[in-house]
CSV table of C-alpha atoms in Angstrom, one decimal:
chain,number,residue,atom,x,y,z
A,1,VAL,CA,131.1,58.0,170.8
A,2,TYR,CA,130.4,58.9,174.4
A,3,GLY,CA,127.2,59.1,176.4
A,4,SER,CA,124.3,56.6,176.3
A,5,GLY,CA,122.0,59.5,175.5
A,6,GLY,CA,123.0,59.5,171.9
A,7,GLY,CA,125.2,62.7,172.0
A,8,ASN,CA,128.8,62.7,170.7
A,9,VAL,CA,131.3,64.2,173.1
A,10,GLY,CA,134.2,63.5,170.8
A,11,ASN,CA,135.9,60.3,169.6
A,12,VAL,CA,139.1,59.3,171.3
A,13,GLY,CA,141.0,56.1,170.5
A,14,GLY,CA,143.6,54.3,172.4
A,15,ALA,CA,146.4,55.0,169.8
A,16,THR,CA,149.8,55.5,171.3
A,17,ARG,CA,151.2,59.0,170.8
A,18,ARG,CA,154.1,61.2,171.9
A,19,MET,CA,153.7,64.4,173.8
A,20,VAL,CA,155.5,67.1,171.8
A,21,VAL,CA,156.1,70.8,172.3
A,22,VAL,CA,156.4,72.8,169.1
A,23,ASP,CA,157.2,76.4,168.5
A,24,ASN,CA,155.5,78.6,165.9
A,25,GLU,CA,158.2,77.8,163.4
A,26,GLY,CA,157.6,74.1,163.7
A,27,ASN,CA,160.7,73.2,165.9
A,28,GLU,CA,159.8,70.3,168.2
A,29,THR,CA,161.0,69.1,171.6
A,30,ALA,CA,159.6,66.1,173.5
A,31,PRO,CA,159.1,65.9,177.3
A,32,SER,CA,160.5,62.8,178.9
A,33,LEU,CA,157.2,60.9,179.0
A,34,ALA,CA,156.9,57.5,177.3
A,35,PRO,CA,154.3,57.4,174.5
A,36,ARG,CA,150.8,56.7,175.6
A,37,ALA,CA,147.2,57.2,174.5
A,38,PHE,CA,147.5,60.9,175.1
A,39,ASN,CA,144.9,63.5,174.1
A,40,ASP,CA,143.1,66.7,175.1
A,41,PHE,CA,146.2,68.6,176.2
A,42,ARG,CA,145.7,72.0,178.0
A,43,TRP,CA,148.3,74.3,179.3
A,44,SER,CA,148.0,75.6,182.8
A,45,PRO,CA,147.7,79.4,183.2
A,46,ASP,CA,151.3,79.7,184.4
A,47,GLY,CA,152.5,77.7,181.4
A,48,ALA,CA,154.4,75.2,183.6
A,49,SER,CA,152.0,72.2,183.5
A,50,VAL,CA,149.5,70.5,181.2
A,51,ALA,CA,146.3,68.6,181.9
A,52,TYR,CA,145.6,65.7,179.6
A,53,ILE,CA,143.7,62.5,179.2
A,54,ASP,CA,145.0,59.0,179.1
A,55,VAL,CA,142.9,56.1,177.7
A,56,MET,CA,143.3,53.3,180.2
A,57,ASP,CA,141.8,49.8,180.8
A,58,GLY,CA,139.5,51.2,183.5
A,59,GLY,CA,138.3,54.3,181.6
A,60,ILE,CA,139.6,57.6,180.4
A,61,MET,CA,141.5,59.4,183.2
A,62,ILE,CA,142.8,62.9,183.6
A,63,PHE,CA,146.4,63.6,184.6
A,64,THR,CA,148.4,66.8,185.2
A,65,TYR,CA,152.1,66.9,184.4
A,66,ASN,CA,154.7,69.6,185.1
A,67,VAL,CA,156.5,70.0,181.7
A,68,ASP,CA,159.1,72.4,183.1
A,69,LEU,CA,160.2,70.1,185.9
A,70,GLY,CA,159.5,66.7,184.2
A,71,THR,CA,158.0,65.3,187.5
A,72,THR,CA,155.9,62.2,187.7
A,73,PRO,CA,152.4,62.9,186.3
A,74,LYS,CA,149.6,63.2,188.9
A,75,GLN,CA,146.3,61.3,188.2
A,76,ILE,CA,143.3,63.4,189.3
A,77,THR,CA,140.4,61.2,188.2
A,78,PHE,CA,139.9,57.5,189.1
A,79,GLU,CA,136.5,56.4,187.7
A,80,GLY,CA,134.4,56.7,184.6
A,81,ASN,CA,135.3,58.3,181.4
A,82,ASN,CA,136.6,61.9,181.8
A,83,ARG,CA,137.4,64.3,178.9
A,84,GLU,CA,138.2,67.9,177.9
A,85,PRO,CA,140.1,69.2,181.0
A,86,VAL,CA,140.3,73.0,181.1
A,87,TRP,CA,142.1,75.0,183.9
A,88,SER,CA,140.6,77.6,186.1
A,89,PRO,CA,142.2,81.1,185.7
A,90,ASP,CA,144.2,80.7,188.9
A,91,GLY,CA,145.4,77.2,188.0
A,92,THR,CA,144.1,75.5,191.1
A,93,ARG,CA,141.1,73.6,189.5
A,94,VAL,CA,140.3,71.7,186.4
A,95,ALA,CA,136.8,71.6,184.8
A,96,PHE,CA,136.0,68.5,182.7
A,97,THR,CA,133.2,66.4,181.3
A,98,SER,CA,132.4,62.9,182.7
A,99,ASP,CA,129.9,60.0,182.7
A,100,ARG,CA,131.2,59.0,186.2
A,101,GLU,CA,127.7,59.0,187.8
A,102,GLY,CA,126.2,56.8,185.2
A,103,GLY,CA,123.6,59.2,183.8
A,104,LEU,CA,122.3,59.5,180.3
A,105,ALA,CA,124.7,62.3,179.4
A,106,TYR,CA,128.1,63.6,180.1
A,107,ASP,CA,128.0,66.3,182.8
A,108,LEU,CA,130.3,69.1,183.9
A,109,TYR,CA,132.6,68.6,186.9
A,110,VAL,CA,135.3,70.6,188.7
A,111,LYS,CA,138.3,69.0,190.5
A,112,ASN,CA,140.7,70.9,192.8
A,113,VAL,CA,144.2,69.8,191.7
A,114,THR,CA,145.9,70.9,194.9
A,115,ASP,CA,144.2,68.3,197.2
A,116,ASP,CA,142.6,64.9,197.1
A,117,SER,CA,139.0,66.1,197.4
A,118,PRO,CA,136.6,64.3,195.0
A,119,PRO,CA,135.3,66.1,191.8
A,120,GLU,CA,132.2,68.2,192.2
A,121,ARG,CA,129.4,68.1,189.6
A,122,ILE,CA,128.5,71.7,188.7
A,123,LEU,CA,126.0,71.1,185.9
A,124,ALA,CA,123.8,68.3,184.6
A,125,LEU,CA,121.6,68.7,181.6
A,126,GLU,CA,119.7,66.3,179.4
A,127,ALA,CA,122.3,66.9,176.6
A,128,ASN,CA,126.1,66.1,176.8
A,129,GLN,CA,128.2,69.0,177.9
A,130,ARG,CA,131.9,69.6,177.5
A,131,PRO,CA,134.0,72.7,178.7
A,132,PHE,CA,136.0,74.7,176.2
A,133,HIS,CA,137.4,77.7,178.1
A,134,TRP,CA,137.4,78.9,181.7
A,135,ALA,CA,137.9,82.5,180.7
A,136,SER,CA,137.5,84.2,184.1
A,137,ASP,CA,136.3,83.4,187.6
A,138,SER,CA,132.7,84.0,186.4
A,139,VAL,CA,132.8,82.7,182.8
A,140,LEU,CA,133.1,79.1,181.8
A,141,VAL,CA,132.1,78.5,178.1
A,142,PHE,CA,131.0,75.0,177.1
A,143,GLY,CA,129.2,73.0,174.4
A,144,THR,CA,125.9,71.2,174.8
A,145,GLN,CA,125.0,68.5,172.4
A,146,ALA,CA,121.8,66.5,171.9
A,147,GLY,CA,121.8,66.8,168.1
A,148,SER,CA,124.0,69.5,166.8
A,149,GLU,CA,126.3,71.2,169.3
A,150,ASP,CA,125.5,74.6,170.7
A,151,LEU,CA,127.6,77.0,172.8
A,152,TRP,CA,126.6,78.0,176.3
A,153,TRP,CA,128.3,79.8,179.2
A,154,MET,CA,127.9,79.9,183.0
A,155,ASN,CA,129.4,81.0,186.3
A,156,PRO,CA,131.1,77.8,187.6
A,157,SER,CA,130.0,78.7,191.1
A,158,ASP,CA,126.3,79.0,190.2
A,159,SER,CA,124.7,76.2,188.2
A,160,THR,CA,121.5,78.3,187.7
A,161,SER,CA,123.5,80.7,185.6
A,162,ALA,CA,124.0,78.4,182.7
A,163,THR,CA,122.6,80.1,179.6
A,164,PRO,CA,122.9,79.7,175.8
A,165,TYR,CA,125.4,81.9,174.0
A,166,LEU,CA,124.9,80.7,170.4
A,167,GLU,CA,122.5,78.1,169.1
A,168,SER,CA,122.4,76.7,165.5
A,169,GLU,CA,121.5,73.7,163.4
A,170,SER,CA,125.2,73.6,162.6
A,171,ASN,CA,127.9,72.2,165.0
A,172,LEU,CA,129.5,75.0,167.1
A,173,THR,CA,132.6,74.0,169.0
A,174,ALA,CA,136.1,74.9,170.3
A,175,VAL,CA,135.1,78.4,171.6
A,176,ARG,CA,137.8,80.6,173.1
A,177,ILE,CA,137.2,84.0,174.7
A,178,SER,CA,139.6,86.8,173.8
A,179,PRO,CA,142.0,88.3,176.4
A,180,SER,CA,139.7,91.4,176.5
A,181,GLY,CA,136.7,89.2,177.3
A,182,ASP,CA,134.4,90.7,174.7
A,183,LEU,CA,135.0,88.5,171.7
A,184,ALA,CA,134.5,84.8,171.1
A,185,ALA,CA,136.4,82.7,168.4
A,186,TYR,CA,134.8,79.4,167.6
A,187,MET,CA,134.5,76.7,165.1
A,188,SER,CA,131.4,76.1,162.9
A,189,ASP,CA,130.5,73.8,160.0
A,190,GLU,CA,127.7,76.0,158.7
A,191,THR,CA,129.4,76.5,155.3
A,192,GLY,CA,129.7,72.7,154.9
A,193,GLU,CA,133.3,72.7,156.2
A,194,ASP,CA,134.9,73.6,159.5
A,195,GLN,CA,135.6,77.3,159.6
A,196,VAL,CA,136.7,79.8,162.3
A,197,PHE,CA,134.4,82.7,163.1
A,198,VAL,CA,134.5,85.5,165.6
A,199,ARG,CA,131.5,87.2,167.3
A,200,SER,CA,131.0,89.6,170.2
A,201,PHE,CA,130.6,88.1,173.7
A,202,PRO,CA,128.4,87.6,175.7
A,203,ASP,CA,125.9,89.0,173.2
A,204,PRO,CA,126.6,87.4,169.8
A,205,ARG,CA,126.2,90.0,167.1
A,206,GLN,CA,127.1,89.6,163.4
A,207,PRO,CA,129.9,87.0,162.8
A,208,VAL,CA,133.2,87.6,161.1
A,209,LEU,CA,134.7,84.8,159.1
A,210,VAL,CA,138.4,84.4,159.9
A,211,SER,CA,139.6,81.3,158.1
A,212,ARG,CA,139.7,81.4,154.3
A,213,ASP,CA,139.8,77.7,153.4
A,214,ARG,CA,138.8,75.6,156.4
A,215,GLY,CA,139.9,76.2,159.9
A,216,ASN,CA,139.6,74.8,163.4
A,217,HIS,CA,140.8,75.0,167.0
A,218,PRO,CA,141.3,78.8,167.3
A,219,ARG,CA,143.6,80.3,169.9
A,220,TRP,CA,144.0,84.0,170.7
A,221,ALA,CA,147.5,85.5,171.0
A,222,PRO,CA,148.1,86.8,174.5
A,223,GLU,CA,147.8,90.4,173.4
A,224,GLY,CA,144.6,89.7,171.5
A,225,ASN,CA,146.0,91.1,168.3
A,226,ALA,CA,146.2,87.8,166.4
A,227,LEU,CA,144.3,84.6,166.2
A,228,TYR,CA,146.0,81.2,165.5
A,229,TYR,CA,144.1,78.4,164.0
A,230,TRP,CA,144.7,75.0,162.2
A,231,LYS,CA,143.7,73.9,158.8
A,232,GLY,CA,143.5,70.2,158.3
A,233,SER,CA,144.0,68.0,155.2
A,234,PRO,CA,146.0,67.3,153.2
A,235,VAL,CA,148.6,68.6,155.6
A,236,ASP,CA,147.7,70.0,159.0
A,237,THR,CA,148.9,73.7,158.8
A,238,LEU,CA,149.1,76.3,161.5
A,239,LEU,CA,148.0,79.8,160.4
A,240,VAL,CA,148.0,83.1,162.1
A,241,ALA,CA,145.4,85.8,161.4
A,242,GLN,CA,146.4,89.4,162.3
A,243,VAL,CA,143.3,91.2,163.6
A,244,SER,CA,142.2,94.6,164.5
A,245,THR,CA,139.5,95.7,166.9
A,246,ASP,CA,139.4,99.4,166.1
A,247,PRO,CA,136.6,100.4,165.5
A,248,THR,CA,135.3,96.8,165.1
A,249,PHE,CA,136.8,93.4,164.7
A,250,SER,CA,138.4,92.7,161.4
A,251,VAL,CA,141.1,90.4,159.9
A,252,THR,CA,144.0,92.3,158.3
A,253,SER,CA,146.1,89.4,157.1
A,254,VAL,CA,146.4,85.6,157.2
A,255,GLU,CA,149.6,83.7,156.7
A,256,PRO,CA,150.7,80.0,157.2
A,257,LEU,CA,153.4,79.2,159.7
A,258,PHE,CA,154.2,75.5,159.4
A,259,GLY,CA,152.7,72.1,158.5
A,260,ALA,CA,152.6,69.0,160.7
A,261,ASP,CA,150.6,65.9,161.4
A,262,TYR,CA,149.3,66.2,164.9
A,263,VAL,CA,146.0,65.1,166.6
A,264,LEU,CA,144.5,68.5,166.2
A,265,ARG,CA,141.7,68.1,168.8
A,266,GLY,CA,144.5,67.8,171.4
A,267,VAL,CA,146.6,70.9,170.6
A,268,ASP,CA,146.9,73.9,172.8
A,269,LEU,CA,148.7,77.2,172.7
A,270,HIS,CA,151.1,78.1,175.6
A,271,PRO,CA,150.1,81.2,177.6
A,272,ASP,CA,153.2,83.0,176.2
A,273,GLY,CA,151.9,82.5,172.7
A,274,ASP,CA,155.1,81.1,171.3
A,275,ARG,CA,154.7,77.3,171.4
A,276,TRP,CA,152.1,74.5,171.4
A,277,ILE,CA,151.6,71.2,173.0
A,278,ALA,CA,150.3,68.4,170.8
A,279,PRO,CA,149.7,64.7,170.7
A,280,ASP,CA,151.9,63.3,167.9
A,281,SER,CA,151.1,59.9,166.4
A,282,ARG,CA,154.2,59.9,164.1
A,283,ASN,CA,157.1,57.6,165.2
A,284,GLN,CA,155.4,57.1,168.4
A,285,GLY,CA,157.4,54.1,169.5
A,286,VAL,CA,155.8,51.6,171.8
A,287,ALA,CA,153.6,52.0,174.9
A,288,SER,CA,155.4,52.1,178.2
A,289,PRO,CA,154.9,49.0,180.3
A,290,ALA,CA,155.2,51.2,183.4
A,291,GLU,CA,152.3,52.5,185.3
A,292,PRO,CA,150.0,54.8,183.3
A,293,GLY,CA,151.3,58.3,183.0
A,294,GLN,CA,154.8,57.5,184.4
A,295,PRO,CA,157.9,59.1,182.9
A,296,GLU,CA,160.0,57.0,180.6
A,297,GLN,CA,162.8,55.3,182.5
A,298,PHE,CA,166.0,53.5,181.4
A,299,LEU,CA,168.0,50.9,183.2
A,300,ILE,CA,171.7,50.7,182.3
A,301,VAL,CA,173.6,47.5,183.0
A,302,THR,CA,177.4,47.4,182.9
A,303,ASN,CA,179.7,44.4,182.5
A,304,TRP,CA,176.7,42.3,181.5
A,305,PHE,CA,178.8,40.1,179.2
A,306,SER,CA,181.1,39.1,182.1
A,307,GLU,CA,178.1,38.3,184.3
A,308,LEU,CA,176.6,36.2,181.5
A,309,ARG,CA,179.9,34.2,181.2
A,310,ALA,CA,179.9,33.7,185.0
A,311,ALA,CA,176.4,32.4,184.9
A,312,LEU,CA,177.3,29.9,182.3
A,313,GLY,CA,180.4,28.8,184.2
A,314,GLU,CA,182.8,30.1,181.6
A,315,ASP,CA,186.0,32.0,182.1
A,316,ASP,CA,185.9,35.7,181.5
A,317,ARG,CA,188.4,36.1,178.7
């Protein structure tokens, strides 16, 4: 539980996990990073890099990592507890939530990832805030939570523009704006279980239920003609809902794709729509003794038995 103001920005443990990339058929590959306390993965708009958090001794820090090149991760926050990184549409900045200034709530910050400038706080409310989707230059959708969680949006360049999108006694989370910019998919527990709904954006008219038997963490297909979501328990399952927007939004079919056991709050769909990045706690191995976020490295020693004999004063034979 984060924030001394009583809000819950989301639980994150220090469990060691692998970073895996999995396609829509369930085939996995693993980038060359040692297992760590990974979470909150988000693909960059160009699909080459991810932003993620790493639970460290000094707090929860945000890193970026080029998955395509496998280069050394870059740490972009250095104090406080920092969560929920989301990329700007041009891939030069990351918005996140943090308690770095010691207030009563988690506030919204933006960090330029192309230089060493410090993060800039863009919004401070009495409630906790966490970003969900930086949909366009002028639209950042986020959650605010004092009791139940509501959905707001703002122009990141204008803190006075922050305004509620959807308020409820239920918890509303994980909102994603459609590629066309006029629909919002989000998660709500108003039925007693997590479900995925879609409403118009920015004016929320009548909701449409997408999931049939629980659903969370929705992601739009790049063309906007499908909506992926996850169903947890007893096996986490990825489903795809084919949708139509003519004349109004409707769901035409829903089918399961594959089942897996990932940390669902950390999954994210690649911009190409054909693969996911996820924190995987299965067979995670051991934490790397190297510096946090560093790629896994191996040292190969040859002729070690001869060297051992020489050190013991024995003949090599």
